[in-house]
Amino acid sequence: MDFDLPRNIILPVDAVDVRLDPAPHPFALDNAEAIAENWQREISANPALFDGTMVLLSQLAWRDNRLVGRCHAVNYSTFMLWRRRRDSSGAEHAFAHAMLVAGDNALVAIRMAPHTVNAGRVYFAAGSFEPTDFRDGLVDVDFNMTREVREETGLDLSRVRRGERYHALSANSGTVIFRRYHETAPADSIAERIRAFVATESEPEIEGPVIIRHATDLPDGLMPHMKPLIEWHFSGVD
């Protein structure tokens, strides 16, 4: 199976069947020395980096509106080398976006803090899947979304109305799985709540909220995968 799904188009996804394989990822086994060497360079440039645990895919496919795949727990240092070698690595990355839709239909994204790997970049609050996001070996996408949004913005999405299905956008750089979460408050009010939360953090992950009000309202620092998601939302497609 490896990686068998259409690229660069938004796909409807009714279920995500991505499972955690307890075996080491082949990329991690084959590149142990290079991973350690690259990590020393990374932390020399940014001492704030933390070598935590996340997951990296070894397989992913789209079948009958389902994402089916396999992943493995890896150190963040492994991911950092993969980012440099992704075109020939035999591995891929997937992550989830809670697309936060305000009561006035604006989108509320975030800008990453200066000390992070993606400093200054704009996207929906998100983070890589971690082993804690899996239930009996199966990824719980909404748990990941809710956890990451709470950690970065202080917002609790557990009682927010969700879109009926997921969607996914896959490129050689990775696959984003996203879902609309509909808040009733207007965007300005949500942004103020996020700013208040960030102000309480000693080392916040984000610089602050970014409001996007229409398809051409593209902020500086926008991650490339965000533009098609924004256009999709404002086109009114479900």
Short mmCIF file of C-alpha atoms in Angstrom, two decimals:
data_model
loop_
_atom_site.label_atom_id
_atom_site.label_comp_id
_atom_site.label_asym_id
_atom_site.label_seq_id
_atom_site.Cartn_x
_atom_site.Cartn_y
_atom_site.Cartn_z
CA MET A 1 0.00 0.00 0.00
CA ASP A 2 2.67 2.52 1.05
CA PHE A 3 1.32 5.96 0.07
CA ASP A 4 -1.58 5.66 -2.34
CA LEU A 5 -3.94 8.62 -2.37
CA PRO A 6 -4.72 11.53 -4.71
CA ARG A 7 -2.47 14.52 -4.18
CA ASN A 8 -3.27 18.22 -4.05
CA ILE A 9 -7.05 17.86 -4.02
CA ILE A 10 -9.45 17.99 -1.07
CA LEU A 11 -10.85 14.55 -0.31
CA PRO A 12 -14.00 13.67 1.65
CA VAL A 13 -13.17 11.38 4.57
CA ASP A 14 -15.85 9.46 6.47
CA ALA A 15 -13.43 7.56 8.72
CA VAL A 16 -9.76 7.56 9.66
CA ASP A 17 -8.32 4.08 10.20
CA VAL A 18 -4.69 4.87 11.01
CA ARG A 19 -3.12 2.44 13.44
CA LEU A 20 -0.04 2.64 15.64
CA ASP A 21 2.51 -0.10 14.92
CA PRO A 22 4.67 -0.84 18.00
CA ALA A 23 7.67 -1.62 15.79
CA PRO A 24 10.26 1.12 15.12
CA HIS A 25 9.84 3.09 11.93
CA PRO A 26 12.28 1.86 9.24
CA PHE A 27 13.39 5.45 8.64
CA ALA A 28 14.45 5.76 12.28
CA LEU A 29 16.37 2.48 12.18
CA ASP A 30 18.13 3.26 8.90
CA ASN A 31 19.17 6.81 9.84
CA ALA A 32 20.05 6.67 13.55
CA GLU A 33 23.48 8.30 13.16
CA ALA A 34 22.25 11.04 10.81
CA ILE A 35 19.32 11.76 13.14
CA ALA A 36 21.67 12.32 16.09
CA GLU A 37 24.02 14.53 14.06
CA ASN A 38 21.18 16.62 12.65
CA TRP A 39 19.61 17.02 16.08
CA GLN A 40 22.79 18.56 17.44
CA ARG A 41 22.66 21.13 14.64
CA GLU A 42 18.99 21.82 15.30
CA ILE A 43 19.34 22.43 19.03
CA SER A 44 22.43 24.55 18.48
CA ALA A 45 20.31 26.81 16.30
CA ASN A 46 17.25 26.64 18.60
CA PRO A 47 17.92 25.40 22.18
CA ALA A 48 14.18 25.60 22.95
CA LEU A 49 13.50 22.47 20.87
CA PHE A 50 12.37 19.38 22.83
CA ASP A 51 12.97 15.83 21.64
CA GLY A 52 9.51 14.51 22.49
CA THR A 53 7.55 11.65 20.96
CA MET A 54 5.28 11.87 17.91
CA VAL A 55 4.31 9.53 15.09
CA LEU A 56 5.44 9.15 11.48
CA LEU A 57 3.58 7.24 8.79
CA SER A 58 4.89 4.22 6.90
CA GLN A 59 1.64 3.68 4.97
CA LEU A 60 -1.41 5.74 3.99
CA ALA A 61 -4.14 5.21 1.41
CA TRP A 62 -7.60 6.57 0.55
CA ARG A 63 -10.18 3.83 0.04
CA ASP A 64 -13.95 4.33 -0.24
CA ASN A 65 -13.75 7.73 1.50
CA ARG A 66 -11.61 6.25 4.28
CA LEU A 67 -8.02 7.00 5.21
CA VAL A 68 -6.23 3.75 6.03
CA GLY A 69 -2.68 3.68 7.27
CA ARG A 70 0.03 2.67 9.66
CA CYS A 71 2.36 4.79 11.77
CA HIS A 72 5.13 4.42 14.33
CA ALA A 73 6.23 6.38 17.36
CA VAL A 74 9.43 8.35 16.71
CA ASN A 75 11.43 11.02 18.47
CA TYR A 76 11.00 14.60 17.31
CA SER A 77 14.64 14.49 16.25
CA THR A 78 13.71 11.78 13.74
CA PHE A 79 10.98 14.02 12.35
CA MET A 80 13.43 16.90 11.98
CA LEU A 81 15.73 14.83 9.79
CA TRP A 82 12.74 13.51 7.84
CA ARG A 83 11.79 17.13 7.02
CA ARG A 84 15.11 17.47 5.24
CA ARG A 85 14.84 14.15 3.38
CA ARG A 86 11.10 13.74 2.87
CA ASP A 87 11.23 13.21 -0.90
CA SER A 88 13.20 9.98 -0.60
CA SER A 89 12.52 8.83 2.95
CA GLY A 90 9.83 6.14 2.63
CA ALA A 91 7.92 7.99 5.36
CA GLU A 92 5.25 10.66 5.51
CA HIS A 93 3.69 12.97 8.07
CA ALA A 94 -0.02 13.49 8.82
CA PHE A 95 -1.53 16.06 11.16
CA ALA A 96 -4.98 17.35 12.03
CA HIS A 97 -6.60 20.78 11.85
CA ALA A 98 -9.68 21.88 13.75
CA MET A 99 -10.94 24.50 11.30
CA LEU A 100 -12.40 27.00 13.75
CA VAL A 101 -15.42 28.74 12.19
CA ALA A 102 -16.77 31.75 14.08
CA GLY A 103 -20.45 32.71 14.27
CA ASP A 104 -19.86 35.32 11.54
CA ASN A 105 -18.31 32.63 9.27
CA ALA A 106 -14.79 34.02 9.65
CA LEU A 107 -11.98 31.56 10.29
CA VAL A 108 -9.78 31.86 13.38
CA ALA A 109 -6.20 30.65 12.91
CA ILE A 110 -3.03 31.24 14.94
CA ARG A 111 0.48 32.59 14.40
CA MET A 112 3.26 30.52 15.94
CA ALA A 113 5.54 31.99 18.59
CA PRO A 114 9.13 33.05 17.79
CA HIS A 115 10.80 30.18 19.71
CA THR A 116 8.98 27.42 17.78
CA VAL A 117 10.13 25.54 14.67
CA ASN A 118 7.41 27.24 12.60
CA ALA A 119 8.00 30.71 14.06
CA GLY A 120 5.71 33.33 12.53
CA ARG A 121 3.79 30.85 10.37
CA VAL A 122 -0.01 30.95 10.27
CA TYR A 123 -2.28 27.90 10.33
CA PHE A 124 -5.09 26.44 12.42
CA ALA A 125 -4.04 25.42 15.93
CA ALA A 126 -2.58 21.96 15.52
CA GLY A 127 0.14 19.52 16.41
CA SER A 128 1.46 16.18 15.23
CA PHE A 129 -0.26 13.01 16.37
CA GLU A 130 1.27 11.56 19.52
CA PRO A 131 0.87 8.09 21.08
CA THR A 132 -1.60 9.60 23.59
CA ASP A 133 -3.96 10.32 20.67
CA PHE A 134 -4.52 6.60 20.02
CA ARG A 135 -7.24 4.39 21.51
CA ASP A 136 -6.53 0.65 21.35
CA GLY A 137 -4.03 1.38 18.60
CA LEU A 138 -6.42 3.50 16.49
CA VAL A 139 -5.96 7.25 16.11
CA ASP A 140 -8.61 9.49 17.67
CA VAL A 141 -8.45 12.51 15.38
CA ASP A 142 -10.94 14.64 17.30
CA PHE A 143 -9.12 14.03 20.58
CA ASN A 144 -5.93 15.30 18.96
CA MET A 145 -7.73 18.37 17.59
CA THR A 146 -9.34 19.20 20.93
CA ARG A 147 -6.10 18.65 22.85
CA GLU A 148 -3.98 20.80 20.58
CA VAL A 149 -6.49 23.66 20.42
CA ARG A 150 -6.80 23.71 24.21
CA GLU A 151 -3.01 23.66 24.70
CA GLU A 152 -2.33 26.47 22.23
CA THR A 153 -5.39 28.73 22.60
CA GLY A 154 -7.18 27.78 25.84
CA LEU A 155 -10.39 27.13 23.89
CA ASP A 156 -12.42 24.01 24.74
CA LEU A 157 -13.91 22.44 21.61
CA SER A 158 -15.41 19.42 23.38
CA ARG A 159 -18.92 20.90 23.23
CA VAL A 160 -18.58 22.83 19.97
CA ARG A 161 -20.66 21.62 17.01
CA ARG A 162 -18.54 19.68 14.55
CA GLY A 163 -18.84 19.27 10.80
CA GLU A 164 -20.42 16.00 9.72
CA ARG A 165 -17.25 14.58 8.20
CA TYR A 166 -13.52 15.03 7.89
CA HIS A 167 -11.70 16.14 4.78
CA ALA A 168 -8.07 15.66 3.84
CA LEU A 169 -5.53 17.37 1.64
CA SER A 170 -2.45 15.36 0.77
CA ALA A 171 0.80 16.55 -0.78
CA ASN A 172 4.32 15.17 -0.86
CA SER A 173 5.05 17.34 2.17
CA GLY A 174 2.34 15.64 4.25
CA THR A 175 -1.37 15.08 4.73
CA VAL A 176 -3.65 17.39 6.71
CA ILE A 177 -6.91 15.95 8.05
CA PHE A 178 -9.36 18.70 8.90
CA ARG A 179 -12.87 19.27 10.18
CA ARG A 180 -14.98 22.35 10.77
CA TYR A 181 -15.75 23.29 14.37
CA HIS A 182 -18.55 25.87 14.57
CA GLU A 183 -18.35 28.42 17.39
CA THR A 184 -21.38 30.69 17.97
CA ALA A 185 -19.38 33.76 19.01
CA PRO A 186 -18.06 36.23 16.41
CA ALA A 187 -14.40 36.05 15.40
CA ASP A 188 -13.36 39.17 17.33
CA SER A 189 -14.73 37.72 20.56
CA ILE A 190 -12.95 34.38 20.02
CA ALA A 191 -9.70 36.19 19.22
CA GLU A 192 -9.96 38.18 22.44
CA ARG A 193 -10.36 34.97 24.46
CA ILE A 194 -7.27 33.53 22.80
CA ARG A 195 -5.23 36.69 23.48
CA ALA A 196 -6.30 36.59 27.14
CA PHE A 197 -5.14 32.97 27.40
CA VAL A 198 -1.79 33.66 25.70
CA ALA A 199 -1.18 36.49 28.17
CA THR A 200 -1.34 33.99 31.07
CA GLU A 201 1.27 31.64 29.59
CA SER A 202 4.93 31.95 30.60
CA GLU A 203 6.11 30.52 27.26
CA PRO A 204 3.10 30.40 24.90
CA GLU A 205 3.27 28.23 21.80
CA ILE A 206 1.53 30.89 19.74
CA GLU A 207 2.02 34.60 19.23
CA GLY A 208 -1.74 35.15 18.94
CA PRO A 209 -4.88 34.66 16.85
CA VAL A 210 -5.30 35.51 13.17
CA ILE A 211 -8.77 36.18 11.75
CA ILE A 212 -9.45 35.31 8.10
CA ARG A 213 -12.68 36.83 6.81
CA HIS A 214 -12.77 35.84 3.12
CA ALA A 215 -10.94 33.71 0.55
CA THR A 216 -8.55 36.48 -0.47
CA ASP A 217 -7.82 37.60 3.10
CA LEU A 218 -4.50 35.73 3.25
CA PRO A 219 -2.17 36.84 6.06
CA ASP A 220 1.61 37.06 5.83
CA GLY A 221 3.28 33.85 6.92
CA LEU A 222 0.41 31.60 5.80
CA MET A 223 1.50 27.98 5.47
CA PRO A 224 1.11 26.78 1.85
CA HIS A 225 -1.43 24.08 2.67
CA MET A 226 -3.78 26.67 4.22
CA LYS A 227 -4.73 28.52 1.03
CA PRO A 228 -6.77 25.65 -0.51
CA LEU A 229 -8.45 25.00 2.86
CA ILE A 230 -9.48 28.66 3.14
CA GLU A 231 -10.78 28.71 -0.44
CA TRP A 232 -12.70 25.49 0.20
CA HIS A 233 -14.37 26.91 3.31
CA PHE A 234 -15.50 30.16 1.72
CA SER A 235 -16.76 28.34 -1.38
CA GLY A 236 -19.48 26.92 0.85
CA VAL A 237 -18.74 23.28 0.01
CA ASP A 238 -19.54 20.66 2.66
#
